[in-house]
Short mmCIF file of C-alpha atoms and ligand atoms in Angstrom, two decimals:
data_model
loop_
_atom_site.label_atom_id
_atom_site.label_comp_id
_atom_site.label_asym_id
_atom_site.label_seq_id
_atom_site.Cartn_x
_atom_site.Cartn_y
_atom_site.Cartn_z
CA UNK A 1 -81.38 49.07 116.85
CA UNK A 2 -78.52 51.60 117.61
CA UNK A 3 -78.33 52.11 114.08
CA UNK A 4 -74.61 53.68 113.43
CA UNK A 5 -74.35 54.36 116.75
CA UNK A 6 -72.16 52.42 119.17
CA UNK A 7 -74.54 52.77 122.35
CA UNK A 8 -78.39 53.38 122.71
CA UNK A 9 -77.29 56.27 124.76
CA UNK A 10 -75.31 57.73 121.92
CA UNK A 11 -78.06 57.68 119.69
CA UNK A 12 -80.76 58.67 121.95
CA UNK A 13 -78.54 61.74 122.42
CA UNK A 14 -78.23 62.13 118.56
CA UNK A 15 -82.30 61.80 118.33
CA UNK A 16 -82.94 65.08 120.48
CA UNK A 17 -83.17 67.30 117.66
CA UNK A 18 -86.01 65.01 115.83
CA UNK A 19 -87.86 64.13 119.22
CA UNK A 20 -87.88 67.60 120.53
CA UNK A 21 -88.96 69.08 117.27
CA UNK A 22 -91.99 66.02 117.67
CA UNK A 23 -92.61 67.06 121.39
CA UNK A 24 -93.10 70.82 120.16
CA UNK A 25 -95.40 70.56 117.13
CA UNK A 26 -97.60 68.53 119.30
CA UNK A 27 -98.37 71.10 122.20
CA UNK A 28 -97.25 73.91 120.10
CA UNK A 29 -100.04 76.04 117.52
CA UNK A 30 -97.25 77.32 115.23
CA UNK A 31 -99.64 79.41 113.04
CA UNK A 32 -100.98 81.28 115.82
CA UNK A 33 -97.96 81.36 117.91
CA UNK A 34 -99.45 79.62 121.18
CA UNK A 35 -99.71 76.85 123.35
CA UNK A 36 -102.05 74.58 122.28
CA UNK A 37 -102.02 71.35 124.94
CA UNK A 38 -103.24 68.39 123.11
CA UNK A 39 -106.41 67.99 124.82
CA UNK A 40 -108.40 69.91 127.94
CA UNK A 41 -107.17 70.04 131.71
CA UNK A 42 -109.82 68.77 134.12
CA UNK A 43 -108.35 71.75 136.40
CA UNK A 44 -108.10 75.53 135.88
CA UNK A 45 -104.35 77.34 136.28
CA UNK A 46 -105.68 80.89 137.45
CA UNK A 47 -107.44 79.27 140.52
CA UNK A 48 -104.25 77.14 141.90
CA UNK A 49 -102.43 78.78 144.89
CA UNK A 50 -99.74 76.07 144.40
CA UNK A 51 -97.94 73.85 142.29
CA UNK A 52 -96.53 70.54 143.84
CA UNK A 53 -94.05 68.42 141.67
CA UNK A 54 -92.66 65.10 142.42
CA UNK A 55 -90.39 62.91 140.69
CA UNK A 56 -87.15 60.98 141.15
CA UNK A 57 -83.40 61.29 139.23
CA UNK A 58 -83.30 62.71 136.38
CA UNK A 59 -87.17 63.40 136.19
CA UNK A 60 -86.80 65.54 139.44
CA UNK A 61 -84.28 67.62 137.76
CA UNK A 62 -86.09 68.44 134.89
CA UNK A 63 -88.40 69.43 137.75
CA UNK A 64 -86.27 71.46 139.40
CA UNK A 65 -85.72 73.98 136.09
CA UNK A 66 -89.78 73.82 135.61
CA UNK A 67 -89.92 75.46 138.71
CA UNK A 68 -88.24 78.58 137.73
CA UNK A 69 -90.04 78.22 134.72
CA UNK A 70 -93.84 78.18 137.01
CA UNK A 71 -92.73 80.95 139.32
CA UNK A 72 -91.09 83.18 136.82
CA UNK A 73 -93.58 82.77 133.82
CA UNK A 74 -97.06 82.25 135.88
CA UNK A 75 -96.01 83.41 139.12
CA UNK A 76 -97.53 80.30 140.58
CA UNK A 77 -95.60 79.12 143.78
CA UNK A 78 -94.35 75.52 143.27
CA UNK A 79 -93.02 73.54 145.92
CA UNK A 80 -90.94 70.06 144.64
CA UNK A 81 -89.68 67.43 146.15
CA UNK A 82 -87.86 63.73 145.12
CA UNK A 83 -91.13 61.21 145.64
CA UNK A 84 -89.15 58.78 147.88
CA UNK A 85 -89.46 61.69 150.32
CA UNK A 86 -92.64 62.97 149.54
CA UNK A 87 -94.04 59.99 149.68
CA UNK A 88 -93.65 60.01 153.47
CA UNK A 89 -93.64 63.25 154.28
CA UNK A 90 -97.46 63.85 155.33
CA UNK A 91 -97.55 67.07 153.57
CA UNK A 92 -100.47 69.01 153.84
CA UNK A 93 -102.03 69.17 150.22
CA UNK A 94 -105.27 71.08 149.64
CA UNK A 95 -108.16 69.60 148.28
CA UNK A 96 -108.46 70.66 144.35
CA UNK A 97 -104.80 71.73 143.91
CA UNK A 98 -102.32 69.93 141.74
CA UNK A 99 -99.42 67.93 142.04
CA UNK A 100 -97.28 67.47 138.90
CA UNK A 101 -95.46 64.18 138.37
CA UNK A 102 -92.82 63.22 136.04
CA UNK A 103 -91.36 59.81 134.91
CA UNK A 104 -89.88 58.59 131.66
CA UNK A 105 -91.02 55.21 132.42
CA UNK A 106 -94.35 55.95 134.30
CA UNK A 107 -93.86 52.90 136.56
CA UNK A 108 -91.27 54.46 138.96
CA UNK A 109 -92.40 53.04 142.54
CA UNK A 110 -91.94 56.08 144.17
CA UNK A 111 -93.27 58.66 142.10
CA UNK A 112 -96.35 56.31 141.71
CA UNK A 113 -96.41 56.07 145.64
CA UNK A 114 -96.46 59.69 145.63
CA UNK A 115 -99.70 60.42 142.73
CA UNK A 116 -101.45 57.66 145.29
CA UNK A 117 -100.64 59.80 147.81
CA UNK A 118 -101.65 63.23 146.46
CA UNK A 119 -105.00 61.38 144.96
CA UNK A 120 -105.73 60.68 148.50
CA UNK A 121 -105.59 64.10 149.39
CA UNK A 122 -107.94 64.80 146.60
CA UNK A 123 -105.68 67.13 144.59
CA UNK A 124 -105.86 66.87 141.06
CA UNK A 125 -102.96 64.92 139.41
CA UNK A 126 -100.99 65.70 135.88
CA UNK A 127 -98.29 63.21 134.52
CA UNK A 128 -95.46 64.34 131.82
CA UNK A 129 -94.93 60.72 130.96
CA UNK A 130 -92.57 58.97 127.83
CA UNK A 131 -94.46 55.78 128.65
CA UNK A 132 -98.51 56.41 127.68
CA UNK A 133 -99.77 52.71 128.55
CA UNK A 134 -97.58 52.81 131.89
CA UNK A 135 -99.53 52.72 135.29
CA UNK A 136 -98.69 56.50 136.26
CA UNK A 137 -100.37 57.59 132.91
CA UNK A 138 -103.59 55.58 133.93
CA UNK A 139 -103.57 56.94 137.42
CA UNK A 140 -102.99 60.23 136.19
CA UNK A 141 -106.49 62.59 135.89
CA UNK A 142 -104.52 63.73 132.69
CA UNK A 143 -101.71 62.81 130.84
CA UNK A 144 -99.06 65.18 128.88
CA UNK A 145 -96.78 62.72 126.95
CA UNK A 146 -92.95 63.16 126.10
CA UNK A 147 -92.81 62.02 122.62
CA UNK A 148 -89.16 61.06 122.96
CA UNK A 149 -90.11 57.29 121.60
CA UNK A 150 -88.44 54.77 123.23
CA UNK A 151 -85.67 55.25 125.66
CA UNK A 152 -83.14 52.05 125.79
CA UNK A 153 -79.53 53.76 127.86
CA UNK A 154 -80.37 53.39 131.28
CA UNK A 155 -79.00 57.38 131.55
CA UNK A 156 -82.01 59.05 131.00
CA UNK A 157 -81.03 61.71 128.12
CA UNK A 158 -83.72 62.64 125.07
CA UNK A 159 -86.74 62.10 127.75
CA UNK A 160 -85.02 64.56 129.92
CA UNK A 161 -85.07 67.30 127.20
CA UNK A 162 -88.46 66.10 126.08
CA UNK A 163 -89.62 66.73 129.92
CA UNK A 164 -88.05 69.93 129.66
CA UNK A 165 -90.21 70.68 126.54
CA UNK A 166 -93.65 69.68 127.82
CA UNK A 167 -92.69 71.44 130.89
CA UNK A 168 -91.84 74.59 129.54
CA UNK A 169 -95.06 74.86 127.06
CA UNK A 170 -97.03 73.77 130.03
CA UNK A 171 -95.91 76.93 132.37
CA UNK A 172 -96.75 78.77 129.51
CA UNK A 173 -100.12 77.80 129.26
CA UNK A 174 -100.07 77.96 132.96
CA UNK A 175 -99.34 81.79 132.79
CA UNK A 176 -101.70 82.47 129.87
CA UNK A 177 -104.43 81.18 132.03
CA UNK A 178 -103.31 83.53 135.20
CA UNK A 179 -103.02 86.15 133.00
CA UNK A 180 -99.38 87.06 133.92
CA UNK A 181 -98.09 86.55 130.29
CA UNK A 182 -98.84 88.49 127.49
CA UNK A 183 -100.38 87.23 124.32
CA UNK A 184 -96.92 88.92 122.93
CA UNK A 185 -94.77 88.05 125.41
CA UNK A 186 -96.21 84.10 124.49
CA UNK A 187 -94.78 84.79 120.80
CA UNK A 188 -91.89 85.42 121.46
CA UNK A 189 -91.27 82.30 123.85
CA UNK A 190 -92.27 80.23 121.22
CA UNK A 191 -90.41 82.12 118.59
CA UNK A 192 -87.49 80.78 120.84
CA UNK A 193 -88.74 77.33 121.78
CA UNK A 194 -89.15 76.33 117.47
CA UNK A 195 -85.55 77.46 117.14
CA UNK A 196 -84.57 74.60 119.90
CA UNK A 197 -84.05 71.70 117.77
CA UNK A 198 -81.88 73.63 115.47
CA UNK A 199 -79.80 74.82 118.49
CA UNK A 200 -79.50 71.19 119.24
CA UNK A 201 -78.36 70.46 116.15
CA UNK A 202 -76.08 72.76 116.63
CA UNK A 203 -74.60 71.99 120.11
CA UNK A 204 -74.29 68.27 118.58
CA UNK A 205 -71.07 69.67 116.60
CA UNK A 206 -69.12 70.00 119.22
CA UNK A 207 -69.19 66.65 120.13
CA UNK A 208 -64.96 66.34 118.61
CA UNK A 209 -64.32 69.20 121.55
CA UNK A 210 -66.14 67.42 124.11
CA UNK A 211 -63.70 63.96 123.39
CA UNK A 212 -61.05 65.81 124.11
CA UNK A 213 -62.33 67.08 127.52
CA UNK A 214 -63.50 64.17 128.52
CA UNK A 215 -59.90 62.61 128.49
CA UNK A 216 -59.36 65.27 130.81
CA UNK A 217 -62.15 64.82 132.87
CA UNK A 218 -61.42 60.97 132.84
CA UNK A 219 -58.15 61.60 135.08
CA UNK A 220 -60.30 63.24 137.71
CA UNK A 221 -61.26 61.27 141.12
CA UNK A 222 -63.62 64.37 141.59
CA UNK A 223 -65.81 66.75 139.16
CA UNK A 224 -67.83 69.61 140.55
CA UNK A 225 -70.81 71.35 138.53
CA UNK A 226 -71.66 74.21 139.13
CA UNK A 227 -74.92 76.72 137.89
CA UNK A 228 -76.89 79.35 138.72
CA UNK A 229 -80.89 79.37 138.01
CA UNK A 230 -82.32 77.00 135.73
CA UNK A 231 -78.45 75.86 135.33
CA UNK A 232 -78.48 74.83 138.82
CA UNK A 233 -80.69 72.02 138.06
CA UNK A 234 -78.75 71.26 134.70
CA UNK A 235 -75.72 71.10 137.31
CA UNK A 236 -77.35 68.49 139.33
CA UNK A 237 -78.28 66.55 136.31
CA UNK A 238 -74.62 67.08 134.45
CA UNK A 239 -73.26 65.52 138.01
CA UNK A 240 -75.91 62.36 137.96
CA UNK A 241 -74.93 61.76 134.29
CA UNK A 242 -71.12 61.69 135.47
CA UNK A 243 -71.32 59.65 138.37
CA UNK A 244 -74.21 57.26 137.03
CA UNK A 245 -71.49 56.10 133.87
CA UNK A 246 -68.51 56.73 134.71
CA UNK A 247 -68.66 56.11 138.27
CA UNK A 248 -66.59 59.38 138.52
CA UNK A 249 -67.53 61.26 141.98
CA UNK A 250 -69.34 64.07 140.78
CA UNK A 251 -71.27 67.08 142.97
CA UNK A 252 -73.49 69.85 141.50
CA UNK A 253 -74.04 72.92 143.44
CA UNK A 254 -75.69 76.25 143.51
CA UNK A 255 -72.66 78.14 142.26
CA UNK A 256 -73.68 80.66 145.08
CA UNK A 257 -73.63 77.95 148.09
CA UNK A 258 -69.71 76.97 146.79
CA UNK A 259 -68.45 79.33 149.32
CA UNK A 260 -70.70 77.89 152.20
CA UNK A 261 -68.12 74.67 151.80
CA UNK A 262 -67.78 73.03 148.32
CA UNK A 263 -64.97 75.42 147.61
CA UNK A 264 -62.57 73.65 149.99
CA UNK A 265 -62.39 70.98 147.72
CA UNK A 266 -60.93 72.92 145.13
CA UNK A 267 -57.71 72.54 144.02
CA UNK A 268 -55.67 71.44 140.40
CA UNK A 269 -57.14 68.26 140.64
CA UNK A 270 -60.60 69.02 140.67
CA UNK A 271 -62.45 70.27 137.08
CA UNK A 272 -65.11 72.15 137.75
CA UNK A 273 -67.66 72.42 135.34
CA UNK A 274 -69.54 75.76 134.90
CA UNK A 275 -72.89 76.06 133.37
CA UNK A 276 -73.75 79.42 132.27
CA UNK A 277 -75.48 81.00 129.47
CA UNK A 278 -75.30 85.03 128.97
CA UNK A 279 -78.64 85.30 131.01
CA UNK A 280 -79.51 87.51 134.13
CA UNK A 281 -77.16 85.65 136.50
CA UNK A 282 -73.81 85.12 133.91
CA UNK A 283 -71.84 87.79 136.09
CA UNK A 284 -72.56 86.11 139.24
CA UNK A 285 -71.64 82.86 138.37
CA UNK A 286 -68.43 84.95 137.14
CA UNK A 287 -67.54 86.03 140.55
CA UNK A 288 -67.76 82.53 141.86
CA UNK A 289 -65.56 81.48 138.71
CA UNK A 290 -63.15 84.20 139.88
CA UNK A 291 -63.54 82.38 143.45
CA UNK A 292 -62.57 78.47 141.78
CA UNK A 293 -59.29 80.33 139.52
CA UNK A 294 -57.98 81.91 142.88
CA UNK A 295 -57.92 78.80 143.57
CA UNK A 296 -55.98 76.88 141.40
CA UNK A 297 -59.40 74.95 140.05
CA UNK A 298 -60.01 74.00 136.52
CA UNK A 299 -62.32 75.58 134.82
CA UNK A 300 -64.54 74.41 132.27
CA UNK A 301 -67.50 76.32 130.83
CA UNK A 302 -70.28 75.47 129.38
CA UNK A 303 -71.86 78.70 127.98
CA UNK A 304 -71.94 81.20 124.95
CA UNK A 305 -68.99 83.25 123.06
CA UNK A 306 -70.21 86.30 124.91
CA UNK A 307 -69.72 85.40 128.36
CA UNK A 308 -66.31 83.23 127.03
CA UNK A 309 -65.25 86.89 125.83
CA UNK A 310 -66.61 88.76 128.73
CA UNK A 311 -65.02 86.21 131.66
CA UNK A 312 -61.28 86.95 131.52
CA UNK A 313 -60.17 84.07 133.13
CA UNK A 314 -58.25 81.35 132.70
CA UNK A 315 -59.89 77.87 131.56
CA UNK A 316 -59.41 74.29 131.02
CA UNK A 317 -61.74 74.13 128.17
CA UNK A 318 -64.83 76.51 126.80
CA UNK A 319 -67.70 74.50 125.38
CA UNK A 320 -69.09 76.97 122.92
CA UNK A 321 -73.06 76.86 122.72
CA UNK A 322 -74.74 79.22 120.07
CA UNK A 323 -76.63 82.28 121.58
CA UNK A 324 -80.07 82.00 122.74
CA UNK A 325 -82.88 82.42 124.82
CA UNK A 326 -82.24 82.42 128.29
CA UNK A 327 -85.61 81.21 129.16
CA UNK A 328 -84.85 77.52 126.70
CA UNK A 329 -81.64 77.03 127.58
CA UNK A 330 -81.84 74.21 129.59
CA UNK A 331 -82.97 71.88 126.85
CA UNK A 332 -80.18 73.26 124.53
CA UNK A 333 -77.30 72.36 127.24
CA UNK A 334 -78.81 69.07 128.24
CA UNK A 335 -76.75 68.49 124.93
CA UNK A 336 -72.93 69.37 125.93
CA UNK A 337 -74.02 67.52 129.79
CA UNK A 338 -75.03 64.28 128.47
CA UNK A 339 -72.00 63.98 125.50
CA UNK A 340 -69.44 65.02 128.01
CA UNK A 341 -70.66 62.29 130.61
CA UNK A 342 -71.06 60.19 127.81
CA UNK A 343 -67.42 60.42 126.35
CA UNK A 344 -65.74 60.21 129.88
CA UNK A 345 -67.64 56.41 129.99
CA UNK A 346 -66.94 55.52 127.01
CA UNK A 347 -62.84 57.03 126.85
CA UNK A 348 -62.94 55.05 130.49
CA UNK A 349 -64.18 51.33 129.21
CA UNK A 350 -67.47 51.41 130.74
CA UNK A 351 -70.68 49.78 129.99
CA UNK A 352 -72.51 53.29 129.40
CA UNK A 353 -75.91 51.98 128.32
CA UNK A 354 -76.25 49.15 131.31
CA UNK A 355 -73.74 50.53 134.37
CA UNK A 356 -73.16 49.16 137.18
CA UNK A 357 -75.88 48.59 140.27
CA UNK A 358 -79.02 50.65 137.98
CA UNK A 359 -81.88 49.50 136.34
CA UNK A 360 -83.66 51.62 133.36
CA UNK A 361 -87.07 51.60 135.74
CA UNK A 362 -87.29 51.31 139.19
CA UNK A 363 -89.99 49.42 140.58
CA UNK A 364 -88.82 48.55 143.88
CA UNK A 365 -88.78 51.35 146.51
O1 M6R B 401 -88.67 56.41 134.64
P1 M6R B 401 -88.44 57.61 135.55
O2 M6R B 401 -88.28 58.87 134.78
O3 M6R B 401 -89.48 57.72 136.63
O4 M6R B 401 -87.05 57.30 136.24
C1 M6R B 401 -86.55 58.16 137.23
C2 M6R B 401 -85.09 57.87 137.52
O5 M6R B 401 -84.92 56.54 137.96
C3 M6R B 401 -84.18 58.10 136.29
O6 M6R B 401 -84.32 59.40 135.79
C4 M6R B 401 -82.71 57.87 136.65
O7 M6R B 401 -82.26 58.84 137.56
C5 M6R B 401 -81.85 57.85 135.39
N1 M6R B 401 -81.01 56.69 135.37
C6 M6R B 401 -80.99 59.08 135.23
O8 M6R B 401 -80.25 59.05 134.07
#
């Protein structure tokens, strides 16, 4: 039922306040301020030398951010990969550590292939699954769910920010148990995280904004995303979203590596589509803005009204999100990504819950 929606994917989108806010209260201990996972790991954090994730699409990108997230918050080294390579890759994985997998539906071929794999190895395996009956979860020596409820659009959107959740509250725990974060320092992350769903409530206004960029965006044979940090991955996954339903070419890059090639695509025709909060890196990504206007390129930026006032330069279009922790922000602009890709598709005529060529699970390798 898409209830007043006109796709699943519209509505899933819609639901990300609600499931997020479900995903929290169940790994979060509001009263005390804490992770609380919802039952026991059959592994201990502050003995792992190493963290090894695996996942495909959009699974692999919500990856991708938890890595910052694991190195930054636990200081625990995490090496990731998509599972149709690591699959194959005979990498060396030590007895007792732990590889990480994630998968909306939990019966991806690959990413199964690749828990069979690490299980062989004897490393300890940990799903973030939307699907608890699937065959991942029952592989799995433990199981964090997404509680995103069912996910119809075949563009993955409200399990992507439900991944984000779990994964975030899990490096938390993580660096709890290495002692690296503070009992304080814990707080105040999840003083930020139980603002989230009201933040996406909040990036949902903007959807009238986003319609009219995506008529721009629409015109465009080529989009480039670009991001620095955790809006690297969020790049990547902005680009998927694009290409997988509009069928729009779309790239995300480093916003660092644009000047190791990307940029000599650049010209009026191309909208590029920055990602960047006010965090550590804003002024960074500014000078590779600065690098895109000089350019000619079109600008758009997804970010906050304190880097739009601090930028100076020229734009196509400034989606607006409110201020926030830099460490959440990823689950906050999975909002303005997914509506943008979703309004190009839609302004363009396409089927955006069943495109072209993809299937919602992927069981064949
Ligand atoms: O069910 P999974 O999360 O394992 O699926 C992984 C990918 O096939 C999936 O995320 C795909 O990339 C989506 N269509 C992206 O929107």
């Amino acid at each position: 039922d898409k209830g007043n929606h006109r796709h699943f994917m519209a509505k899933e989108i819609h639901e990300q306040p609600e499931v997020v806010g479900r995903t929290l209260s169940h790994y979060v201990d509001l009263a005390n301020g804490r992770v609380a996972l919802p039952e026991p790991l059959p592994f201990d954090f502050a003995t792992l030398s190493r963290l090894s994730i695996t996942a495909c699409g959009t699974a692999y990108y919500a990856g991708l951010v938890a890595r910052y997230w694991f190195e930054s918050l636990a200081r625990l080294p995490v090496e990731i990969d998509v599972a149709s390579e690591a699959r194959y890759r005979e990498a060396p994985l030590e007895r007792d550590g732990l590889t990480l997998v994630i998968s909306q539906s939990g019966e991806t071929a690959d990413t199964l292939a690749s828990l069979r794999y690490a299980k062989a190895q004897g490393q300890h395996t940990l799903c973030v699954v939307n699907v608890p009956t699937s065959t991942i979860a029952r592989e799995s020596s433990a199981v964090l769910p997404t509680l995103a409820g069912p996910e119809i659009g075949v563009a993955s959107t409200k399990a992507f920010s439900c991944q984000l959740t779990v994964l975030l509250c899990l490096a938390i725990h993580a660096g709890r148990a290495r002692g690296v974060l503070s009992a304080e320092r814990e707080r105040a992350l999840i003083d930020a995280l139980i603002t989230v769903p009201g933040l996406m409530a909040e990036a949902l206004t903007r959807e009238a904004e986003i319609e009219v960029l995506a008529r721009e965006v629409s015109k465009a044979r080529d989009v480039l995303y670009l991001g620095r940090g955790t809006s690297y991955p969020m790049a990547l996954e902005g680009a998927l979203k694009l290409k997988e339903i509009s069928y729009i070419h779309a790239e995300g890059y480093a916003a660092g590596e644009l000047k190791h090639g990307p940029i000599a695509l650049i010209d009026e025709s191309v909208p590029v589509i920055v990602i960047a909060p006010h965090d550590a890196v804003f002024e960074k990504t500014v000078s590779n803005m600065q690098e895109v206007a000089a350019r000619g390129g079109r600008i758009v930026l997804i970010g906050d009204a304190k880097g739009a006032a601090e930028h100076g330069l020229d734009t196509l279009a400034t989606v607006t999100m409110p201020a926030l922790d830099a460490t959440v922000a990823p689950i906050v602009y999975a909002v303005p990504i997914q509506q943008l890709a979703y309004h190009t598709a839609v302004f363009m005529g396409k089927d955006v819950d069943q495109p072209r060529n993809l299937a919602k699970s992927v069981t064949v390798e």
